[in-house]
C-alpha cells in the first residue's frame, strides 16, 4: 500500500465515508498494533533526529543559507 493510498483511506475512515472493506482493513491494522509504549534511548532519538535533519537539508535550500563549516585543519592546510 502506498503512503498516498493509506492517507486517503485513513482520511475517509476518520470522516466515516470509507467502504466497508476499507473499514475492516483499517480496523484489522489497528487491532494488530501494540498498545505498549516503548521508550527510545538517547542514541536512537539522536539518530532519528539526524536522519530527519539530513532529509530536510537535502530537499531544501538549507545548505545555501547555512553552508557546512570546513574543519579547522583543512583551513590551515590550504596555505
Short mmCIF file of C-alpha atoms in Angstrom, two decimals:
data_model
loop_
_atom_site.label_atom_id
_atom_site.label_comp_id
_atom_site.label_asym_id
_atom_site.label_seq_id
_atom_site.Cartn_x
_atom_site.Cartn_y
_atom_site.Cartn_z
CA UNK A 1 0.00 0.00 0.00
CA UNK A 2 1.39 3.39 -0.93
CA UNK A 3 1.59 6.25 1.54
CA UNK A 4 -0.88 8.29 -0.51
CA UNK A 5 -3.36 5.41 -0.57
CA UNK A 6 -3.02 4.96 3.19
CA UNK A 7 -3.60 8.68 3.78
CA UNK A 8 -6.72 8.61 1.60
CA UNK A 9 -8.12 5.52 3.34
CA UNK A 10 -7.47 6.83 6.85
CA UNK A 11 -8.91 10.21 5.94
CA UNK A 12 -12.10 8.59 4.65
CA UNK A 13 -12.18 6.30 7.71
CA UNK A 14 -11.98 9.26 10.09
CA UNK A 15 -14.71 11.06 8.15
CA UNK A 16 -16.87 7.92 8.15
CA UNK A 17 -17.09 7.77 4.36
CA UNK A 18 -14.92 4.74 3.55
CA UNK A 19 -16.10 1.46 2.08
CA UNK A 20 -16.85 -1.47 4.41
CA UNK A 21 -13.80 -3.38 3.12
CA UNK A 22 -11.58 -0.40 3.90
CA UNK A 23 -13.12 -0.13 7.37
CA UNK A 24 -12.32 -3.78 8.06
CA UNK A 25 -8.80 -3.33 6.72
CA UNK A 26 -8.08 -0.30 8.91
CA UNK A 27 -9.68 -1.86 11.99
CA UNK A 28 -7.65 -5.04 11.49
CA UNK A 29 -4.49 -2.97 11.15
CA UNK A 30 -5.33 -1.01 14.31
CA UNK A 31 -6.06 -4.18 16.27
CA UNK A 32 -2.60 -5.52 15.41
CA UNK A 33 -0.76 -2.51 16.78
CA UNK A 34 0.89 -2.82 20.13
CA UNK A 35 -0.53 -0.56 22.82
CA UNK A 36 2.62 -0.71 24.91
CA UNK A 37 4.78 2.35 24.68
CA UNK A 38 8.41 1.69 24.02
CA UNK A 39 10.95 4.22 25.08
CA UNK A 40 13.78 5.09 22.75
CA UNK A 41 17.27 5.52 24.05
CA UNK A 42 19.00 8.87 23.68
CA UNK A 43 21.23 7.42 20.95
CA UNK A 44 18.20 6.21 18.98
CA UNK A 45 16.49 9.60 19.34
CA UNK A 46 19.64 11.36 18.14
CA UNK A 47 19.94 9.00 15.15
CA UNK A 48 16.32 9.65 14.16
CA UNK A 49 16.81 13.40 14.58
CA UNK A 50 19.91 13.33 12.38
CA UNK A 51 18.09 11.35 9.67
CA UNK A 52 15.20 13.82 9.65
CA UNK A 53 17.55 16.79 9.55
CA UNK A 54 19.54 15.25 6.68
CA UNK A 55 16.35 14.73 4.66
CA UNK A 56 15.20 18.29 5.30
CA UNK A 57 18.59 19.65 4.28
CA UNK A 58 18.60 17.53 1.12
CA UNK A 59 15.22 18.82 -0.07
CA UNK A 60 15.52 22.48 0.92
CA UNK A 61 17.87 25.36 0.34
CA UNK A 62 19.34 24.89 3.83
CA UNK A 63 22.92 24.34 2.52
CA UNK A 64 22.76 27.66 0.67
CA UNK A 65 21.98 29.66 3.78
CA UNK A 66 23.97 27.62 6.29
CA UNK A 67 26.96 26.15 4.48
CA UNK A 68 28.70 23.28 6.17
CA UNK A 69 31.72 24.51 8.09
CA UNK A 70 35.06 23.12 7.00
CA UNK A 71 37.14 21.56 9.74
CA UNK A 72 39.78 23.91 11.13
CA UNK A 73 42.61 21.65 9.99
CA UNK A 74 41.51 21.91 6.34
CA UNK A 75 41.70 25.71 6.52
CA UNK A 76 45.27 25.52 7.82
CA UNK A 77 46.45 23.02 5.20
CA UNK A 78 45.27 25.16 2.29
CA UNK A 79 48.23 27.50 2.70
#
